[in-house]
mmCIF file of C-alpha atoms and ligand atoms in Angstrom:
data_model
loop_
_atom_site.group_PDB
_atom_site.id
_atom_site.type_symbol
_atom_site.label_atom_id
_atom_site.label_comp_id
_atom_site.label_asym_id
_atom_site.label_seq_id
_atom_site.Cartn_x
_atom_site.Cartn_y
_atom_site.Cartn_z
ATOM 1 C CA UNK A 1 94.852 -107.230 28.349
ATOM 2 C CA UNK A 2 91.078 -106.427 27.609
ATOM 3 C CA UNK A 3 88.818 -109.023 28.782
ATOM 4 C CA UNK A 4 85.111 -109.820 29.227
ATOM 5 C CA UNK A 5 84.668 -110.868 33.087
ATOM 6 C CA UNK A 6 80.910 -111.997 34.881
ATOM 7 C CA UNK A 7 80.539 -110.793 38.134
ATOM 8 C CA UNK A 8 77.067 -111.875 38.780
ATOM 9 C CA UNK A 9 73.228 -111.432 37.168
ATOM 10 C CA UNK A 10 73.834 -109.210 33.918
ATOM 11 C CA UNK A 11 77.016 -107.875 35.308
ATOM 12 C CA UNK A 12 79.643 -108.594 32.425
ATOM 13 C CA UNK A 13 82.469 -105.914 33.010
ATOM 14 C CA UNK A 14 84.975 -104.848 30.217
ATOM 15 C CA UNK A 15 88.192 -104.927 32.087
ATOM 16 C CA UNK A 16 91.946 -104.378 31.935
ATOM 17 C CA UNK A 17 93.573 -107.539 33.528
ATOM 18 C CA UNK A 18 97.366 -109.548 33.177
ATOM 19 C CA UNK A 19 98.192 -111.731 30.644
ATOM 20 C CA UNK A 20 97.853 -115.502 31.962
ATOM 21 C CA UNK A 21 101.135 -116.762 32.476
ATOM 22 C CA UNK A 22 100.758 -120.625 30.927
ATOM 23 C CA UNK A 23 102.473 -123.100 32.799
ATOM 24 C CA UNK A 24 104.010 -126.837 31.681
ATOM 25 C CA UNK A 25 101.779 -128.187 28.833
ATOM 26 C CA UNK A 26 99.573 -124.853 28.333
ATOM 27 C CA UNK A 27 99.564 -122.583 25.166
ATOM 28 C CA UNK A 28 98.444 -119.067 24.795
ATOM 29 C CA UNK A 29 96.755 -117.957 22.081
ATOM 30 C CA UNK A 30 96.031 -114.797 20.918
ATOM 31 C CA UNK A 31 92.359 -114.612 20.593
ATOM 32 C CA UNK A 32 91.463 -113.387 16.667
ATOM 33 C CA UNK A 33 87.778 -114.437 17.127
ATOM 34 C CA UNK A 34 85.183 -115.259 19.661
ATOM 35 C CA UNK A 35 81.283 -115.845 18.590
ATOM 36 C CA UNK A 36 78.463 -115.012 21.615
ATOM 37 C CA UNK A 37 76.759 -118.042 22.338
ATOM 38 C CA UNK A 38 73.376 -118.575 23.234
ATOM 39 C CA UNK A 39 74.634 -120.013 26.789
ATOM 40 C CA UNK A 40 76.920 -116.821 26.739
ATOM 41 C CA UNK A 41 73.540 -114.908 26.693
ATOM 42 C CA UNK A 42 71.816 -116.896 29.331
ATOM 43 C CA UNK A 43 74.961 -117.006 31.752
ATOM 44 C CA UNK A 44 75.505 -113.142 31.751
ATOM 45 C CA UNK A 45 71.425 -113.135 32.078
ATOM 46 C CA UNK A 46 71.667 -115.816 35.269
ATOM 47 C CA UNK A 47 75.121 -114.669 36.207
ATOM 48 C CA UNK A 48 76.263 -118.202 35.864
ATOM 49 C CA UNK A 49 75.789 -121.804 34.834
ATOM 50 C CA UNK A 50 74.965 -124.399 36.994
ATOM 51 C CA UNK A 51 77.649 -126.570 34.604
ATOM 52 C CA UNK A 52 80.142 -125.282 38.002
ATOM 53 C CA UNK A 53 81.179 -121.919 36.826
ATOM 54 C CA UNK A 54 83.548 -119.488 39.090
ATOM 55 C CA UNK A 55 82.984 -116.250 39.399
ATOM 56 C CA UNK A 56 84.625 -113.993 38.484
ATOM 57 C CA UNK A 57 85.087 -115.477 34.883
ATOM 58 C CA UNK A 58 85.713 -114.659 31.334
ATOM 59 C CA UNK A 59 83.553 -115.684 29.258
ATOM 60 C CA UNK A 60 83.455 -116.666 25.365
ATOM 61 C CA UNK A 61 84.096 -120.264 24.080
ATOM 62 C CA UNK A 62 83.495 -120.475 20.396
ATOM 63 C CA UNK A 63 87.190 -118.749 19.796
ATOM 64 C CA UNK A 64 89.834 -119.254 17.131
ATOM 65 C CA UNK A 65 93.549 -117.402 17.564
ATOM 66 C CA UNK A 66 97.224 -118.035 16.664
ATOM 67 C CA UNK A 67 99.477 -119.416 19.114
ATOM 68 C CA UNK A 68 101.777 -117.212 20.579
ATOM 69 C CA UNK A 69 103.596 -118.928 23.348
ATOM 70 C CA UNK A 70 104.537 -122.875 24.401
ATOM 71 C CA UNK A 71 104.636 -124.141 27.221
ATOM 72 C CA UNK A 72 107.179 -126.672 28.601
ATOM 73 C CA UNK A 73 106.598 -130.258 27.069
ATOM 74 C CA UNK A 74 104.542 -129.319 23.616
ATOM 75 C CA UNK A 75 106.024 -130.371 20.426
ATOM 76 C CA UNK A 76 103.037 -130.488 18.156
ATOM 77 C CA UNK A 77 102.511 -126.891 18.218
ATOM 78 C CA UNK A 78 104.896 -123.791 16.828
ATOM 79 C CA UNK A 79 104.411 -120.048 17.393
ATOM 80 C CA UNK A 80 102.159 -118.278 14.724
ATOM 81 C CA UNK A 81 99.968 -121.585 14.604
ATOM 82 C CA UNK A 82 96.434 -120.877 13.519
ATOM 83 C CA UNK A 83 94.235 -122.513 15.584
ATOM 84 C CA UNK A 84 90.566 -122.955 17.067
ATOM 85 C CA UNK A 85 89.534 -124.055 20.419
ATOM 86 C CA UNK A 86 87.302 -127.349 21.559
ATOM 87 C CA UNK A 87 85.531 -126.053 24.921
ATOM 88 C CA UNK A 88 85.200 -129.094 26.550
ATOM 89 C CA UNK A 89 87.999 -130.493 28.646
ATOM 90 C CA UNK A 90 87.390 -134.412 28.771
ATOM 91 C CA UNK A 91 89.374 -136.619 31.472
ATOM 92 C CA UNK A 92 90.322 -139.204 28.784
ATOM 93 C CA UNK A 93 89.732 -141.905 31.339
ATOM 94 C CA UNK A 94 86.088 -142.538 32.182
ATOM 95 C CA UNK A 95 83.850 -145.261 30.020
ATOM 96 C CA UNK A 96 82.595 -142.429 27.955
ATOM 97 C CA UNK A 97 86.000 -140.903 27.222
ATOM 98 C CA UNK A 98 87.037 -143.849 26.458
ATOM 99 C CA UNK A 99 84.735 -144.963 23.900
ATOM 100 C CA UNK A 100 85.185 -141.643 22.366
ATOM 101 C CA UNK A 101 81.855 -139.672 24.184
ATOM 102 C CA UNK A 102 83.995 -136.948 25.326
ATOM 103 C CA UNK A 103 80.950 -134.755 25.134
ATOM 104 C CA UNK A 104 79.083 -137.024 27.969
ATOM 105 C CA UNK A 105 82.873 -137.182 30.263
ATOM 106 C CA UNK A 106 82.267 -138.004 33.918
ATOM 107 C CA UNK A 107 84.654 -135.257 34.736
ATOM 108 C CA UNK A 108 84.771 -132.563 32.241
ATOM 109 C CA UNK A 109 85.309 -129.362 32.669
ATOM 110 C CA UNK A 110 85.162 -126.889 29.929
ATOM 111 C CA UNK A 111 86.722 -123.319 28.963
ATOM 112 C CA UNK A 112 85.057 -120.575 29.834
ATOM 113 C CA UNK A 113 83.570 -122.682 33.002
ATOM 114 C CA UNK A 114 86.047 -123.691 35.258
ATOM 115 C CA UNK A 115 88.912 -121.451 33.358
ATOM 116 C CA UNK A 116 89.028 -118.268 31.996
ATOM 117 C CA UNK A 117 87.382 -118.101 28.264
ATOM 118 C CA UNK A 118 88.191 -116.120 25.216
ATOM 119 C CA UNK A 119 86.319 -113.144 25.244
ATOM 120 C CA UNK A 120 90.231 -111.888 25.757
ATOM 121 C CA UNK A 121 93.157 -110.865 24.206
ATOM 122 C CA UNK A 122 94.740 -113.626 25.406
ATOM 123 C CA UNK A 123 93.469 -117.079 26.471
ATOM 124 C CA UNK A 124 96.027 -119.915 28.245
ATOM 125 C CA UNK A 125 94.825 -123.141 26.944
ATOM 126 C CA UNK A 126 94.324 -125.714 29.823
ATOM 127 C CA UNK A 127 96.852 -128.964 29.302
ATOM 128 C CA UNK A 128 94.089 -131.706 29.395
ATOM 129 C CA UNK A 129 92.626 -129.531 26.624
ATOM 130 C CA UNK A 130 96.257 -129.764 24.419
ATOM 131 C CA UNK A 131 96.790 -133.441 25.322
ATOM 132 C CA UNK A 132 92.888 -134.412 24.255
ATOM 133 C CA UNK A 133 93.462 -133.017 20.818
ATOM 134 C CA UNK A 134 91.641 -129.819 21.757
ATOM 135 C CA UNK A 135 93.537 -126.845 19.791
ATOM 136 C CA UNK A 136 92.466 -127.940 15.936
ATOM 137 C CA UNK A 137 94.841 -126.286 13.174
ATOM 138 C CA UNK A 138 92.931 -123.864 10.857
ATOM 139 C CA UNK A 139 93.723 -124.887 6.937
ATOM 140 C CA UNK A 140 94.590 -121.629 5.365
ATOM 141 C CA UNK A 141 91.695 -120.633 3.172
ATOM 142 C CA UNK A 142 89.336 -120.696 6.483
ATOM 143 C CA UNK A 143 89.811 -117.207 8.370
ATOM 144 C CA UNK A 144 89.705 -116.829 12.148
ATOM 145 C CA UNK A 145 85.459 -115.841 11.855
ATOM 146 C CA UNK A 146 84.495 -118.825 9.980
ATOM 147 C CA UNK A 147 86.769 -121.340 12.382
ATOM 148 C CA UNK A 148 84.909 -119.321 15.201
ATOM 149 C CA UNK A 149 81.706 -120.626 14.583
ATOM 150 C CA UNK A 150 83.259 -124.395 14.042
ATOM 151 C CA UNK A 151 82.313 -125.398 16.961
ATOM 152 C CA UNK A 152 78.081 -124.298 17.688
ATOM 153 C CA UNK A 153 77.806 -126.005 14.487
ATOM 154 C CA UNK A 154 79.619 -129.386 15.400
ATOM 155 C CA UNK A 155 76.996 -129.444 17.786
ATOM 156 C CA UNK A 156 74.418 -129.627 14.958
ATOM 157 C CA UNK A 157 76.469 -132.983 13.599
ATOM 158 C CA UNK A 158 76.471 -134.348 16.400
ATOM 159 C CA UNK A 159 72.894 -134.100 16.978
ATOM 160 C CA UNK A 160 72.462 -135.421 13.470
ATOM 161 C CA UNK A 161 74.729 -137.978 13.495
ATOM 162 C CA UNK A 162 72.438 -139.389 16.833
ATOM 163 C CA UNK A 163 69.637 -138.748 15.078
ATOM 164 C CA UNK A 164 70.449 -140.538 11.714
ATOM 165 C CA UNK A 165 69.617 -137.466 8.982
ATOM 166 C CA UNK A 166 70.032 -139.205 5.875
ATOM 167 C CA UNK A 167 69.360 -140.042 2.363
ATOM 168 C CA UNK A 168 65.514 -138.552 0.936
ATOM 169 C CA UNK A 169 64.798 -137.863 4.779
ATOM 170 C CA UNK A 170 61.949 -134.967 5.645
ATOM 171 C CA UNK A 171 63.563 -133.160 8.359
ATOM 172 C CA UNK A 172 61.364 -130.847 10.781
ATOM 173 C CA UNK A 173 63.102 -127.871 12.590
ATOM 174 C CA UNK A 174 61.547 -126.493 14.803
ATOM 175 C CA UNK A 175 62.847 -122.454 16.105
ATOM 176 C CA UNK A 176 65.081 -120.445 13.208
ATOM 177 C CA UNK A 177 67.740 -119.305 15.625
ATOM 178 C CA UNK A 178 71.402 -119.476 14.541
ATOM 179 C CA UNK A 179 71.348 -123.823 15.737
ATOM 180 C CA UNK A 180 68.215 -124.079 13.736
ATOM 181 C CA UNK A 181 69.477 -122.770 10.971
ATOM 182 C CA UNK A 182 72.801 -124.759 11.172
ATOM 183 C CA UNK A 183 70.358 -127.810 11.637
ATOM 184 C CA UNK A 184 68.828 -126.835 8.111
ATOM 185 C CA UNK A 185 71.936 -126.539 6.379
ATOM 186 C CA UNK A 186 73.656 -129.635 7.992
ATOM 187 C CA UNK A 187 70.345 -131.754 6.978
ATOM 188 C CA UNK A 188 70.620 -130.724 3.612
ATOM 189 C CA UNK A 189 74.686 -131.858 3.286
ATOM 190 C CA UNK A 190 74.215 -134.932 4.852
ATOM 191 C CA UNK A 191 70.865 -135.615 2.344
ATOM 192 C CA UNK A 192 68.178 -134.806 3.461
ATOM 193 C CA UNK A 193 65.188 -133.588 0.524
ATOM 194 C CA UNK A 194 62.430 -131.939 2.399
ATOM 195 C CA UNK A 195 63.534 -129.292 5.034
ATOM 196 C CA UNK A 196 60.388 -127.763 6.971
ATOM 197 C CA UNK A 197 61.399 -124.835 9.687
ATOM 198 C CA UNK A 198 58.663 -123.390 12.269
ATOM 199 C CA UNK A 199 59.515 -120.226 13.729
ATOM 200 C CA UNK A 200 57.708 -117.582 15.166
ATOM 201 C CA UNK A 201 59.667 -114.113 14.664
ATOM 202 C CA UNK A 202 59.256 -112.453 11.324
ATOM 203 C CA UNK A 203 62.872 -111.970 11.692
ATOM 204 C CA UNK A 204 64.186 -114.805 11.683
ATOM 205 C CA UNK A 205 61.861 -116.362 8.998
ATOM 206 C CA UNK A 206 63.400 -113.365 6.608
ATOM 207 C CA UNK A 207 66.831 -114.843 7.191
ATOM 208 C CA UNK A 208 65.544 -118.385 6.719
ATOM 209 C CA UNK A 209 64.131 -117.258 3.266
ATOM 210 C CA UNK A 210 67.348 -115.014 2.002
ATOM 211 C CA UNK A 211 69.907 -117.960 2.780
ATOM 212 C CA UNK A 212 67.591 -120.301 0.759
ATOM 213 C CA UNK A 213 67.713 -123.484 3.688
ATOM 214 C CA UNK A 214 64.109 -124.273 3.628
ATOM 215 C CA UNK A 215 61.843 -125.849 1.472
ATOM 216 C CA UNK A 216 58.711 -124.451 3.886
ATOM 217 C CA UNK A 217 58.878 -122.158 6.843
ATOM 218 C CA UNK A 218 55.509 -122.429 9.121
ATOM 219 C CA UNK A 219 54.421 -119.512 11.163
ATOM 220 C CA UNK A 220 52.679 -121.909 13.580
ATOM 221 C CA UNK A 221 51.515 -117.928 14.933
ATOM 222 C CA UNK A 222 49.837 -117.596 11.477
ATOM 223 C CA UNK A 223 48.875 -120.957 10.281
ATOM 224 C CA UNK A 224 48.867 -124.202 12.213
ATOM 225 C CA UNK A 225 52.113 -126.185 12.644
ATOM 226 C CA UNK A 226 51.154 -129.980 13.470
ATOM 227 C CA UNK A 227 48.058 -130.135 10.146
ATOM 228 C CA UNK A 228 50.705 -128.273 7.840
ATOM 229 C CA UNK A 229 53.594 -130.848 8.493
ATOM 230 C CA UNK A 230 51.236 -133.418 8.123
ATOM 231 C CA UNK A 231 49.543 -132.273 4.878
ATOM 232 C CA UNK A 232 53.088 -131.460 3.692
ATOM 233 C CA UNK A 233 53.994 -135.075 4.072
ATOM 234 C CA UNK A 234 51.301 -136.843 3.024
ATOM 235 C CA UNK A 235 49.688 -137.206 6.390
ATOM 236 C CA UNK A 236 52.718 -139.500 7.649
ATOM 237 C CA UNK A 237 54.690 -137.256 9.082
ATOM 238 C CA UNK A 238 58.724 -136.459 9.221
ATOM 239 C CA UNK A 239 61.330 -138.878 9.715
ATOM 240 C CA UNK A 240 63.708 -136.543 11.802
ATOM 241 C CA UNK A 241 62.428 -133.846 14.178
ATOM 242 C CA UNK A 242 64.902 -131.127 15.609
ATOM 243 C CA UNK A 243 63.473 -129.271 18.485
ATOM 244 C CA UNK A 244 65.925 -126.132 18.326
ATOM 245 C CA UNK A 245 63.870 -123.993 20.646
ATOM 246 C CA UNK A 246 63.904 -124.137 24.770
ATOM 247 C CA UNK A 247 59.866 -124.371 24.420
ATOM 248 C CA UNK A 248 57.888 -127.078 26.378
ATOM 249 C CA UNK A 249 55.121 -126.848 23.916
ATOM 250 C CA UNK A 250 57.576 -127.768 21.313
ATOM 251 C CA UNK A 251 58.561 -130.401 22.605
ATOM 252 C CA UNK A 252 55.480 -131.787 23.232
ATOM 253 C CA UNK A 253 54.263 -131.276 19.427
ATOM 254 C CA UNK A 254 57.403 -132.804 17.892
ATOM 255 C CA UNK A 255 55.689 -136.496 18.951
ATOM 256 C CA UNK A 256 53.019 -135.235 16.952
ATOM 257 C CA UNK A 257 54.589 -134.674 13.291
ATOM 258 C CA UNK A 258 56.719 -137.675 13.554
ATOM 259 C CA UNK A 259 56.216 -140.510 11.479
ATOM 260 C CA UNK A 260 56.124 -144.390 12.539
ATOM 261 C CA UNK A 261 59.947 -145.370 13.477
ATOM 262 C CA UNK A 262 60.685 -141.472 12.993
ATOM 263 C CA UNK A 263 63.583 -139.780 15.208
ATOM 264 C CA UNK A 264 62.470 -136.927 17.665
ATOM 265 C CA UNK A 265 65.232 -134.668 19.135
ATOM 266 C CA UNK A 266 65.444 -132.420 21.866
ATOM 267 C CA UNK A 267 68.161 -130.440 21.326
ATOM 268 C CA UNK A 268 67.933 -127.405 23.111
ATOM 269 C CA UNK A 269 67.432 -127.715 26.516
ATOM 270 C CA UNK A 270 64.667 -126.561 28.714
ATOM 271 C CA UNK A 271 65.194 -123.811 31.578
ATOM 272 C CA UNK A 272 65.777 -125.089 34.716
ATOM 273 C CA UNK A 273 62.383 -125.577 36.906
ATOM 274 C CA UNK A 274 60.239 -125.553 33.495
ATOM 275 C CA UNK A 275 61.421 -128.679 32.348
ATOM 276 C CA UNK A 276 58.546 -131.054 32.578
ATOM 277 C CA UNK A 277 56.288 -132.011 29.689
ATOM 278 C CA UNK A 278 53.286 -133.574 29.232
ATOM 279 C CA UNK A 279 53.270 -136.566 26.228
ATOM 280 C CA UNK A 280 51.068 -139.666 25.413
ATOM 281 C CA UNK A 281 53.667 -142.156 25.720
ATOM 282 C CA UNK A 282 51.803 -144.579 23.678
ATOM 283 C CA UNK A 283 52.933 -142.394 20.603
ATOM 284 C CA UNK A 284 56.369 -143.546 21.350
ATOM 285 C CA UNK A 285 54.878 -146.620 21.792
ATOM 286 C CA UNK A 286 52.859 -147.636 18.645
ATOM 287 C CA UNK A 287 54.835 -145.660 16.563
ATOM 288 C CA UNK A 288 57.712 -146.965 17.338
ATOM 289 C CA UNK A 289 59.534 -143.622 18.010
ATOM 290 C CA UNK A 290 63.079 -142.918 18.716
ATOM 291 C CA UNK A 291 63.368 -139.882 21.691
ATOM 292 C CA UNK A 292 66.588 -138.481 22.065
ATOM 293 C CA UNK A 293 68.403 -135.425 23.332
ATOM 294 C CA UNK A 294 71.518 -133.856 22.116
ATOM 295 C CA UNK A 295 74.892 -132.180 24.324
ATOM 296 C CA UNK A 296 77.502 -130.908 23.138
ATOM 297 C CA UNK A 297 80.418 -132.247 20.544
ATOM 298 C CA UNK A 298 83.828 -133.893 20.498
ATOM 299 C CA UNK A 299 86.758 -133.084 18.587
ATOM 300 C CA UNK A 300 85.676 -135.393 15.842
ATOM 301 C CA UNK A 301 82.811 -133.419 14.913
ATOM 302 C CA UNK A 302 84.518 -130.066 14.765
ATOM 303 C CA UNK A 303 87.083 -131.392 12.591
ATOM 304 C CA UNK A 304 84.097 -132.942 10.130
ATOM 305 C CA UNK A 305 82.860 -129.336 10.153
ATOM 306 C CA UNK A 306 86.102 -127.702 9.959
ATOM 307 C CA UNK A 307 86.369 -129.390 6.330
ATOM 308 C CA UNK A 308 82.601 -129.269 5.428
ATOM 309 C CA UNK A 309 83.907 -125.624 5.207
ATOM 310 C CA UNK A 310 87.203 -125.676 3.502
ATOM 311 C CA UNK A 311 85.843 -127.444 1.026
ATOM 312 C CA UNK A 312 82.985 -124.707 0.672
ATOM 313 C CA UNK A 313 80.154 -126.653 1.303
ATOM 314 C CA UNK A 314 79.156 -124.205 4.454
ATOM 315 C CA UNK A 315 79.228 -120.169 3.069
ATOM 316 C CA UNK A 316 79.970 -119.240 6.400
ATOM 317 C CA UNK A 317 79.948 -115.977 5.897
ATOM 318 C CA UNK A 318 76.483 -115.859 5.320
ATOM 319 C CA UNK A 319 75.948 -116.826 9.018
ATOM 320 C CA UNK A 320 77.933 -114.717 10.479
ATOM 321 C CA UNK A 321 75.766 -111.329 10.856
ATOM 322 C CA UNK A 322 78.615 -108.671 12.278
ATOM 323 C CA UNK A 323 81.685 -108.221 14.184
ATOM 324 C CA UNK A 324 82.255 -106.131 16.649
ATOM 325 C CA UNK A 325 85.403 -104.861 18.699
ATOM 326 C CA UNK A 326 85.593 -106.398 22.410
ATOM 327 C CA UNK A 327 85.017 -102.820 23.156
ATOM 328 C CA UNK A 328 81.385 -102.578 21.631
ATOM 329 C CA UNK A 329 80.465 -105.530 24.072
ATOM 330 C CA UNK A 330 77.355 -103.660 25.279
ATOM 331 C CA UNK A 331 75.932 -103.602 21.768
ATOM 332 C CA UNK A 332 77.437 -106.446 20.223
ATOM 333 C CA UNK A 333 75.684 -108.892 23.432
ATOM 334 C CA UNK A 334 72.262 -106.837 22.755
ATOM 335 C CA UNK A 335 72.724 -107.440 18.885
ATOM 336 C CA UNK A 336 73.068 -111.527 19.596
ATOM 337 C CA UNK A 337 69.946 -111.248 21.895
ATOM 338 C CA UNK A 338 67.553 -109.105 19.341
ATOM 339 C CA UNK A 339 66.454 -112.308 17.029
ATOM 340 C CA UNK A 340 68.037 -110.508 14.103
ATOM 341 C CA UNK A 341 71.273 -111.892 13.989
ATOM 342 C CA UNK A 342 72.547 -115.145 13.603
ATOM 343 C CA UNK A 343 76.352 -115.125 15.009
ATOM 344 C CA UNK A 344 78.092 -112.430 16.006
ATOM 345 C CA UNK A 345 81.301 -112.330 16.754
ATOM 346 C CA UNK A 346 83.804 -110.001 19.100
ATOM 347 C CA UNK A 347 87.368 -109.631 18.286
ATOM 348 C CA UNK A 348 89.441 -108.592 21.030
ATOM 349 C CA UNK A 349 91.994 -107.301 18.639
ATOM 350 C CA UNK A 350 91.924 -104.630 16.321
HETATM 351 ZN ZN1 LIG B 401 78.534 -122.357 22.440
HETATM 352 ZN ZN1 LIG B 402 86.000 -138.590 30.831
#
């Protein structure tokens, strides 16, 4: 089969390799759809992740396919399934597992990590993945792109959900890459009535304006960010703020447009080595701020999202900017990276 394999720093080879033959409690799925990730981008850049990946490895984790062979022991499953993949493998056991954290697991592992991913034609699904509820059915009127893309944007909930987005909230969003504009669109479903994005390329601010997710986008290159969030709120300042950029500076501003008791969250990480920042803790302090970060999903979430579009409440195909054949890899990888797409997906079968 056609696969997508890292060798090392930007050395992603388009290769012919076997089938994986599943063993007791595995699936394989035939892979329909399989969106490039931001981490996709920065472990072909790195030529790994220091989350334990094994080289060589194929990548691709935000995947949905149909289900084209059981293994020994499923029942819940039946050939011709359509499906879409969690990525993370939880052990089911440790204190967060078991409270339901299976984002934060002691011992996960994840796909595309530690096993082969689904920039394939075929991917075998792992059996701690079946058993923990991993392989989600697709409801009919949801095609293989849209369930793709289920699972970046569970991410968004989840980040939400920990940073309480609700009712009449003003809702900061800092970077207008594909996770900031989920975070717009998620902040506006769960109710949310002011929605402010800062972003820098001219690119990405057209997209923000043609899908309609903002109530103000801020150049903070053009005009400054921290007086025009607080002038746009009265001088208080907003009750959620999403950092959705790996930027130190951002960070470091968010503490600044947040109101009293507002929630500040970090949600894209920074790069390793450049992670430090530099706040006045007494901020936090006197205005009684809540600083969190944000990792990951569980199962839970992508279902939640799974029906926020089923029931058409995400247009997904809005976000989804192109397709391309595993075969245009090259391009399709260089497309993602440009600023002037939001996802983009491969599909490893004609
Ligand atoms: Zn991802
Ligand atoms: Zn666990």
């Amino acid at each position: 089969m056609k696969a997508l394999r890292l060798y090392g720093p930007n050395d992603l080879r388009y290769e012919d390799i076997p089938i994986p033959e599943i063993k007791e409690g595995e699936l394989l799925v035939k892979i329909h759809s399989c969106a490039i990730c931001g981490s996709d981008l920065r472990n072909v850049k790195a030529g790994g992740s220091s989350h334990g990946m094994t080289l060589p490895r194929v990548l691709g984790h935000e995947a949905a396919g149909e289900i084209v062979k059981i293994g020994q022991g499923v029942h819940d499953f039946k050939i011709g399934d359509r499906v879409l993949l969690s990525v993370t493998v939880p052990c089911g056991k440790c204190d967060y597992c078991l409270k339901g954290i299976t984002n934060l697991c002691d011992n996960k592992t994840a796909l595309s990590y530690q096993y082969d991913g689904c920039f394939a034609e075929y991917v075998a699904v792992p059996s701690q993945l079946v058993k923990t509820g991993g392989v989600i059915p697709i409801p009919d009127n949801v095609n293989y792109d849209a369930a793709a893309i289920v699972e970046p944007i569970s991410c968004v909930l989840n980040g939400q959900e920990l940073s309480q987005v609700g009712l009449n909230d003003t809702v900061v969003i800092i970077g207008a890459g594909p996770v900031g504009v989920f975070h717009a669109i998620i902040a506006r479903i769960l109710g949310a009535a002011e929605v402010i994005i800062s972003e820098i390329l001219e690119d990405r601010i057209e997209i923000v304006k043609q899908l309609n997710i903002a109530d103000r986008v801020i150049n903070p290159q053009k005009e400054d960010f921290i007086s025009n969030v607080l002038k746009v709120t009265k001088g208080q300042g907003a009750d959620v703020v999403i950092v959705a950029a790996p930027s130190r500076e951002a960070q470091e501003q968010a503490l600044l447009v947040a109101k009293k008791r507002g929630r500040i969250n970090f949600f894209g990480g920074l790069s390793k080595g450049n992670s430090y920042i530099s706040i006045d803790s007494n901020l936090i302090h006197y205005k009684e701020l809540f600083v969190h970060g944000t990792s990951d999903s569980t199962v839970i979430h992508m279902k939640k999202v799974l029906k926020l579009i089923k029931d058409g409440r995400i247009n997904t195909s809005k976000l989804i900017t192109t397709t391309f054949n595993i075969s245009e890899y090259k391009e399709a990888f260089e497309f993602a990276s440009s600023g002037k797409a939001l996802k983009v997906i491969i599909k490893p079968v004609n």
